[in-house]
mmCIF file of C-alpha atoms in Angstrom:
data_model
loop_
_atom_site.group_PDB
_atom_site.id
_atom_site.type_symbol
_atom_site.label_atom_id
_atom_site.label_comp_id
_atom_site.label_asym_id
_atom_site.label_seq_id
_atom_site.Cartn_x
_atom_site.Cartn_y
_atom_site.Cartn_z
ATOM 1 C CA MET E 1 -2.932 32.486 53.256
ATOM 2 C CA LYS E 2 -4.754 30.543 50.540
ATOM 3 C CA PRO E 3 -6.300 32.543 47.645
ATOM 4 C CA LEU E 4 -9.813 31.357 48.482
ATOM 5 C CA THR E 5 -9.414 32.311 52.144
ATOM 6 C CA ARG E 6 -8.026 35.700 51.161
ATOM 7 C CA LEU E 7 -10.955 36.285 48.787
ATOM 8 C CA LEU E 8 -13.477 35.407 51.490
ATOM 9 C CA LEU E 9 -11.696 37.712 53.925
ATOM 10 C CA ILE E 10 -11.822 40.576 51.402
ATOM 11 C CA ILE E 11 -15.543 39.983 50.831
ATOM 12 C CA VAL E 12 -16.297 39.963 54.566
ATOM 13 C CA VAL E 13 -14.231 43.110 55.231
ATOM 14 C CA THR E 14 -15.853 44.895 52.267
ATOM 15 C CA ALA E 15 -19.348 43.951 53.477
ATOM 16 C CA LEU E 16 -18.567 45.194 56.985
ATOM 17 C CA GLY E 17 -17.125 48.407 55.551
ATOM 18 C CA LEU E 18 -20.273 49.056 53.512
ATOM 19 C CA PHE E 19 -22.402 48.290 56.568
ATOM 20 C CA PHE E 20 -20.741 51.137 58.472
ATOM 21 C CA VAL E 21 -20.255 53.519 55.527
ATOM 22 C CA LEU E 22 -23.865 53.607 54.303
ATOM 23 C CA PRO E 23 -25.245 55.388 57.416
ATOM 24 C CA LEU E 24 -22.413 57.907 57.149
ATOM 25 C CA LEU E 25 -23.289 58.544 53.502
ATOM 26 C CA TRP E 26 -26.896 59.204 54.517
ATOM 27 C CA TYR E 27 -25.610 61.513 57.245
ATOM 28 C CA VAL E 28 -23.598 63.498 54.687
ATOM 29 C CA PHE E 29 -26.193 63.719 51.899
ATOM 30 C CA ALA E 30 -29.481 64.022 53.839
ATOM 31 C CA PRO E 31 -29.018 67.664 54.973
ATOM 32 C CA PHE E 32 -28.737 68.789 51.347
ATOM 33 C CA ASN E 33 -31.945 67.036 50.234
ATOM 34 C CA GLU E 34 -35.153 69.035 50.032
ATOM 35 C CA HIS E 35 -37.328 66.064 50.929
ATOM 36 C CA ALA E 36 -36.914 63.572 53.760
ATOM 37 C CA ARG E 37 -35.710 60.136 52.743
ATOM 38 C CA LEU E 38 -34.451 57.293 54.876
ATOM 39 C CA SER E 39 -32.514 55.782 52.000
ATOM 40 C CA VAL E 40 -29.129 57.028 50.829
ATOM 41 C CA SER E 41 -29.623 59.237 47.801
ATOM 42 C CA ILE E 42 -27.359 61.849 46.258
ATOM 43 C CA PRO E 43 -29.384 65.053 45.882
ATOM 44 C CA GLU E 44 -29.943 66.044 42.260
ATOM 45 C CA THR E 45 -29.997 69.729 43.183
ATOM 46 C CA PRO E 46 -28.194 70.223 46.510
ATOM 47 C CA SER E 47 -29.840 72.846 48.663
ATOM 48 C CA LEU E 48 -28.848 74.761 51.794
ATOM 49 C CA ALA E 49 -32.475 75.432 52.708
ATOM 50 C CA ASN E 50 -32.345 72.983 55.619
ATOM 51 C CA PHE E 51 -29.330 74.726 57.114
ATOM 52 C CA ALA E 52 -30.994 78.123 56.624
ATOM 53 C CA GLU E 53 -34.064 76.938 58.538
ATOM 54 C CA VAL E 54 -31.924 75.503 61.324
ATOM 55 C CA PHE E 55 -29.941 78.732 61.662
ATOM 56 C CA SER E 56 -33.193 80.699 61.791
ATOM 57 C CA ASP E 57 -34.294 78.759 64.901
ATOM 58 C CA GLU E 58 -33.052 81.045 67.674
ATOM 59 C CA MET E 59 -33.501 78.550 70.507
ATOM 60 C CA ALA E 60 -31.730 75.735 68.662
ATOM 61 C CA MET E 61 -28.743 77.962 67.911
ATOM 62 C CA ARG E 62 -28.686 79.250 71.472
ATOM 63 C CA GLY E 63 -28.451 75.671 72.685
ATOM 64 C CA LEU E 64 -25.584 74.997 70.291
ATOM 65 C CA LEU E 65 -23.577 78.212 70.640
ATOM 66 C CA ILE E 66 -24.181 79.123 74.294
ATOM 67 C CA ASN E 67 -25.649 76.373 76.454
ATOM 68 C CA SER E 68 -23.611 73.424 75.159
ATOM 69 C CA PRO E 69 -20.257 75.285 75.499
ATOM 70 C CA ILE E 70 -21.176 76.433 79.028
ATOM 71 C CA ILE E 71 -22.008 72.902 80.148
ATOM 72 C CA GLY E 72 -19.174 71.235 78.228
ATOM 73 C CA ILE E 73 -16.388 73.646 79.184
ATOM 74 C CA GLY E 74 -17.600 73.971 82.772
ATOM 75 C CA THR E 75 -17.646 70.202 83.234
ATOM 76 C CA MET E 76 -14.273 69.854 81.513
ATOM 77 C CA VAL E 77 -12.528 72.442 83.716
ATOM 78 C CA ILE E 78 -13.909 71.204 87.044
ATOM 79 C CA ALA E 79 -13.458 67.494 86.274
ATOM 80 C CA THR E 80 -9.948 67.894 84.835
ATOM 81 C CA VAL E 81 -8.596 70.032 87.675
ATOM 82 C CA SER E 82 -10.221 67.856 90.341
ATOM 83 C CA ALA E 83 -8.943 64.665 88.712
ATOM 84 C CA ALA E 84 -5.396 66.055 88.474
ATOM 85 C CA LEU E 85 -5.316 67.037 92.157
ATOM 86 C CA ALA E 86 -6.878 63.754 93.289
ATOM 87 C CA ALA E 87 -4.566 61.655 91.088
ATOM 88 C CA TYR E 88 -1.550 63.519 92.448
ATOM 89 C CA GLY E 89 -2.688 62.977 96.018
ATOM 90 C CA LEU E 90 -3.361 59.261 95.474
ATOM 91 C CA SER E 91 -0.092 58.739 93.616
ATOM 92 C CA ARG E 92 2.102 60.458 96.190
ATOM 93 C CA SER E 93 0.333 59.296 99.350
ATOM 94 C CA ASN E 94 0.917 56.173 101.380
ATOM 95 C CA LEU E 95 -2.796 55.407 101.626
ATOM 96 C CA PRO E 96 -3.243 51.641 102.035
ATOM 97 C CA GLY E 97 -5.129 50.085 99.152
ATOM 98 C CA ARG E 98 -5.144 53.273 97.071
ATOM 99 C CA GLN E 99 -5.455 51.277 93.846
ATOM 100 C CA LEU E 100 -8.470 49.505 95.296
ATOM 101 C CA TRP E 101 -10.040 52.852 96.154
ATOM 102 C CA THR E 102 -9.557 53.981 92.553
ATOM 103 C CA TYR E 103 -11.309 50.903 91.176
ATOM 104 C CA VAL E 104 -14.136 51.321 93.702
ATOM 105 C CA LEU E 105 -14.608 54.931 92.572
ATOM 106 C CA ILE E 106 -14.752 53.835 88.932
ATOM 107 C CA LEU E 107 -17.313 51.169 89.826
ATOM 108 C CA PHE E 108 -19.521 53.686 91.589
ATOM 109 C CA SER E 109 -19.122 56.201 88.773
ATOM 110 C CA SER E 110 -20.972 53.824 86.466
ATOM 111 C CA VAL E 111 -23.860 53.955 88.918
ATOM 112 C CA VAL E 112 -23.777 57.726 89.354
ATOM 113 C CA THR E 113 -24.103 58.332 85.620
ATOM 114 C CA GLY E 114 -26.652 55.574 85.076
ATOM 115 C CA THR E 115 -30.344 55.990 84.363
ATOM 116 C CA ALA E 116 -31.349 54.344 87.637
ATOM 117 C CA SER E 117 -29.472 57.010 89.620
ATOM 118 C CA MET E 118 -31.345 59.951 88.115
ATOM 119 C CA VAL E 119 -34.047 59.893 90.804
ATOM 120 C CA PRO E 120 -31.646 60.447 93.743
ATOM 121 C CA ILE E 121 -29.590 62.882 91.634
ATOM 122 C CA PHE E 122 -32.722 64.859 90.822
ATOM 123 C CA ARG E 123 -33.707 64.923 94.515
ATOM 124 C CA LEU E 124 -30.227 66.046 95.556
ATOM 125 C CA VAL E 125 -30.067 68.783 92.919
ATOM 126 C CA TYR E 126 -33.592 69.881 93.872
ATOM 127 C CA ASP E 127 -32.688 70.088 97.569
ATOM 128 C CA LEU E 128 -29.643 72.197 96.679
ATOM 129 C CA GLY E 129 -31.826 74.600 94.724
ATOM 130 C CA LEU E 130 -29.982 73.920 91.467
ATOM 131 C CA ILE E 131 -32.867 72.630 89.352
ATOM 132 C CA ASN E 132 -33.066 74.412 85.993
ATOM 133 C CA SER E 133 -29.509 75.705 86.306
ATOM 134 C CA HIS E 134 -26.374 74.890 84.360
ATOM 135 C CA VAL E 135 -24.481 74.561 87.644
ATOM 136 C CA GLY E 136 -26.625 71.602 88.683
ATOM 137 C CA VAL E 137 -26.034 69.846 85.357
ATOM 138 C CA ILE E 138 -22.295 70.533 85.454
ATOM 139 C CA LEU E 139 -21.887 69.230 89.012
ATOM 140 C CA SER E 140 -23.977 66.119 88.286
ATOM 141 C CA MET E 141 -21.940 65.194 85.214
ATOM 142 C CA THR E 142 -18.660 66.070 86.914
ATOM 143 C CA GLY E 143 -19.423 63.691 89.773
ATOM 144 C CA GLY E 144 -19.950 60.836 87.347
ATOM 145 C CA LEU E 145 -16.842 61.508 85.252
ATOM 146 C CA ILE E 146 -14.249 62.297 87.942
ATOM 147 C CA PRO E 147 -13.490 58.665 89.017
ATOM 148 C CA SER E 148 -12.585 57.557 85.482
ATOM 149 C CA ALA E 149 -10.684 60.812 84.961
ATOM 150 C CA ILE E 150 -8.654 60.094 88.107
ATOM 151 C CA PHE E 151 -7.845 56.626 86.809
ATOM 152 C CA ILE E 152 -6.566 58.085 83.523
ATOM 153 C CA MET E 153 -4.588 60.857 85.217
ATOM 154 C CA GLN E 154 -2.801 58.490 87.607
ATOM 155 C CA ASP E 155 -0.734 57.001 84.784
ATOM 156 C CA PHE E 156 0.527 60.446 83.810
ATOM 157 C CA VAL E 157 1.247 61.513 87.396
ATOM 158 C CA GLU E 158 3.125 58.310 88.201
ATOM 159 C CA GLY E 159 5.238 58.842 85.077
ATOM 160 C CA VAL E 160 6.799 61.952 86.631
ATOM 161 C CA PRO E 161 10.086 61.053 88.391
ATOM 162 C CA ARG E 162 9.848 61.696 92.113
ATOM 163 C CA SER E 163 13.439 62.873 92.117
ATOM 164 C CA TYR E 164 12.267 66.133 90.507
ATOM 165 C CA GLU E 165 9.848 66.749 93.338
ATOM 166 C CA GLU E 166 12.437 65.794 95.951
ATOM 167 C CA ALA E 167 14.893 68.281 94.452
ATOM 168 C CA ALA E 168 12.259 71.024 94.633
ATOM 169 C CA MET E 169 11.475 70.026 98.220
ATOM 170 C CA VAL E 170 15.143 70.340 99.153
ATOM 171 C CA ALA E 171 15.122 73.812 97.601
ATOM 172 C CA GLY E 172 12.355 74.778 100.014
ATOM 173 C CA ALA E 173 9.295 74.511 97.751
ATOM 174 C CA SER E 174 5.943 73.849 99.368
ATOM 175 C CA PRO E 175 3.715 70.938 98.198
ATOM 176 C CA LEU E 176 1.519 73.390 96.300
ATOM 177 C CA GLN E 177 4.542 74.955 94.602
ATOM 178 C CA ILE E 178 5.890 71.507 93.715
ATOM 179 C CA PHE E 179 2.612 70.551 92.064
ATOM 180 C CA ARG E 180 2.241 73.895 90.286
ATOM 181 C CA ASP E 181 5.819 74.356 89.056
ATOM 182 C CA VAL E 182 7.124 70.792 88.677
ATOM 183 C CA THR E 183 4.364 68.222 88.303
ATOM 184 C CA PHE E 184 1.712 70.273 86.532
ATOM 185 C CA PRO E 185 3.834 71.196 83.459
ATOM 186 C CA LEU E 186 4.847 67.542 83.019
ATOM 187 C CA ILE E 187 1.302 66.169 83.119
ATOM 188 C CA ARG E 188 -0.161 68.652 80.644
ATOM 189 C CA PRO E 189 -0.609 65.920 77.981
ATOM 190 C CA GLY E 190 -2.665 63.974 80.510
ATOM 191 C CA LEU E 191 -4.723 67.052 81.302
ATOM 192 C CA MET E 192 -5.443 67.437 77.607
ATOM 193 C CA VAL E 193 -6.447 63.790 77.233
ATOM 194 C CA VAL E 194 -8.810 63.973 80.207
ATOM 195 C CA GLY E 195 -10.131 67.385 79.179
ATOM 196 C CA ILE E 196 -11.034 66.236 75.664
ATOM 197 C CA TRP E 197 -12.566 63.007 76.977
ATOM 198 C CA VAL E 198 -14.718 64.897 79.498
ATOM 199 C CA LEU E 199 -15.722 67.543 76.950
ATOM 200 C CA ILE E 200 -16.896 64.937 74.439
ATOM 201 C CA HIS E 201 -18.953 63.154 77.098
ATOM 202 C CA ALA E 202 -20.493 66.402 78.350
ATOM 203 C CA TRP E 203 -21.178 67.615 74.821
ATOM 204 C CA GLY E 204 -23.133 64.503 73.899
ATOM 205 C CA THR E 205 -25.002 63.859 77.166
ATOM 206 C CA PHE E 206 -28.776 63.908 76.777
ATOM 207 C CA LEU E 207 -30.432 62.441 79.875
ATOM 208 C CA THR E 208 -28.953 64.644 82.622
ATOM 209 C CA PRO E 209 -29.761 68.053 81.092
ATOM 210 C CA PHE E 210 -33.106 66.754 79.845
ATOM 211 C CA ILE E 211 -34.170 65.904 83.411
ATOM 212 C CA LEU E 212 -32.535 68.724 85.356
ATOM 213 C CA LEU E 213 -33.296 71.667 83.049
ATOM 214 C CA ARG E 214 -36.819 73.059 82.660
ATOM 215 C CA GLY E 215 -36.433 76.280 80.698
ATOM 216 C CA ILE E 216 -36.042 75.900 76.939
ATOM 217 C CA GLU E 217 -33.577 78.780 76.919
ATOM 218 C CA LYS E 218 -31.125 76.703 79.006
ATOM 219 C CA LEU E 219 -31.243 73.411 77.099
ATOM 220 C CA PRO E 220 -28.051 72.289 75.299
ATOM 221 C CA ALA E 221 -27.891 71.177 71.680
ATOM 222 C CA SER E 222 -28.053 67.486 72.633
ATOM 223 C CA VAL E 223 -31.635 68.072 73.858
ATOM 224 C CA MET E 224 -32.616 70.684 71.286
ATOM 225 C CA PHE E 225 -33.076 68.052 68.573
ATOM 226 C CA TYR E 226 -36.719 67.759 69.651
ATOM 227 C CA ARG E 227 -37.250 71.232 68.162
ATOM 228 C CA PHE E 228 -37.259 69.575 64.763
ATOM 229 C CA PHE E 229 -40.280 67.360 65.383
ATOM 230 C CA ASP E 230 -43.675 68.447 64.099
ATOM 231 C CA PRO E 231 -46.687 68.796 66.468
ATOM 232 C CA GLU E 232 -47.705 65.190 65.756
ATOM 233 C CA GLY E 233 -44.327 63.936 66.942
ATOM 234 C CA SER E 234 -42.966 62.987 63.507
ATOM 235 C CA PRO E 235 -39.292 63.850 62.948
ATOM 236 C CA ARG E 236 -38.368 66.319 60.223
ATOM 237 C CA ILE E 237 -35.469 64.218 59.047
ATOM 238 C CA THR E 238 -33.736 66.742 56.832
ATOM 239 C CA LEU E 239 -33.651 69.378 59.577
ATOM 240 C CA ILE E 240 -32.443 66.856 62.159
ATOM 241 C CA ALA E 241 -29.675 65.794 59.776
ATOM 242 C CA ALA E 242 -28.666 69.417 59.139
ATOM 243 C CA TYR E 243 -28.604 70.197 62.869
ATOM 244 C CA ALA E 244 -26.627 67.008 63.511
ATOM 245 C CA ILE E 245 -23.961 68.144 61.030
ATOM 246 C CA ILE E 246 -23.638 71.511 62.782
ATOM 247 C CA TYR E 247 -23.702 69.805 66.191
ATOM 248 C CA THR E 248 -20.840 67.496 65.214
ATOM 249 C CA LEU E 249 -18.556 70.160 63.753
ATOM 250 C CA PRO E 250 -17.102 71.539 67.051
ATOM 251 C CA VAL E 251 -16.020 68.077 68.233
ATOM 252 C CA LEU E 252 -14.699 67.182 64.779
ATOM 253 C CA LEU E 253 -12.691 70.418 64.563
ATOM 254 C CA LEU E 254 -11.311 69.808 68.045
ATOM 255 C CA TYR E 255 -10.192 66.321 66.974
ATOM 256 C CA LEU E 256 -8.505 67.675 63.829
ATOM 257 C CA ILE E 257 -6.725 70.469 65.719
ATOM 258 C CA ILE E 258 -5.424 68.138 68.419
ATOM 259 C CA ASN E 259 -4.413 65.542 65.848
ATOM 260 C CA TRP E 260 -2.585 68.218 63.820
ATOM 261 C CA ARG E 261 -0.880 69.688 66.885
ATOM 262 C CA TYR E 262 0.016 66.528 68.785
ATOM 263 C CA GLY E 263 -0.877 63.572 66.579
ATOM 264 C CA PHE E 264 -2.229 61.948 69.775
ATOM 265 C CA ARG E 265 1.302 61.154 70.828
ATOM 266 C CA PHE E 266 0.529 61.499 74.515
ATOM 267 C CA PHE E 267 2.849 60.136 77.164
ATOM 268 C CA GLY E 268 2.574 60.016 80.910
ATOM 269 C CA GLY E 269 5.306 62.109 82.493
ATOM 270 C CA ILE E 270 8.735 62.091 80.834
ATOM 271 C CA LYS E 271 11.426 59.587 80.088
ATOM 272 C CA GLN E 272 13.631 58.630 82.957
#
């Protein structure tokens, strides 16, 4: 590579890096500023007053510590277990065009989770009597995430040698026992991948809980940001930034723990 070309490449990469880093710097410094600023500025006297005010808001902390975990963990458990069972059934069945069915499910999942689908989803949840309940939100989000979760899980299930299952079948194990004692332990990395993916989506979803939940005491943290707007509708930037930091920490800690424990070295099944 010529020196001039290399220099231009360095300049372009540096400019792109600064373009993405500057908002992150604002995100880090803004919560410790006493006054709201949209520009990146290092606080002269860092203060925790914004965090203290956020922690004093009972409803905002309830959304973060209670409602968001209920919705996130509930969606993660139901979607992960359902996806594992469905992926196992599709992988081991002789259903004609099973791959086509998987792609069709993924296609429709983009519609189920879309904004245009919220009217029929709202009507369905209303008819089931699940409006203003966490169960309605969990089931709505689970329905939209399961098809993609099945697609991810299939790679892990198909990586398990069928000879293991055939040996268990010869020993007299039932299909449920085969899945529980043979297949399930080997696809645990896939379950973790899908579980984390579903949890992150459920944790950050705004539209579904915003439409389906009516009581402020049931709103998750993703919707509770409106608590930090004044009566005129103007955002209190420092408080929003402080709440955003707290809101991000659980997902960030989860990423660090998984990266420390597994290093994201996930494999489908085992080596032949």
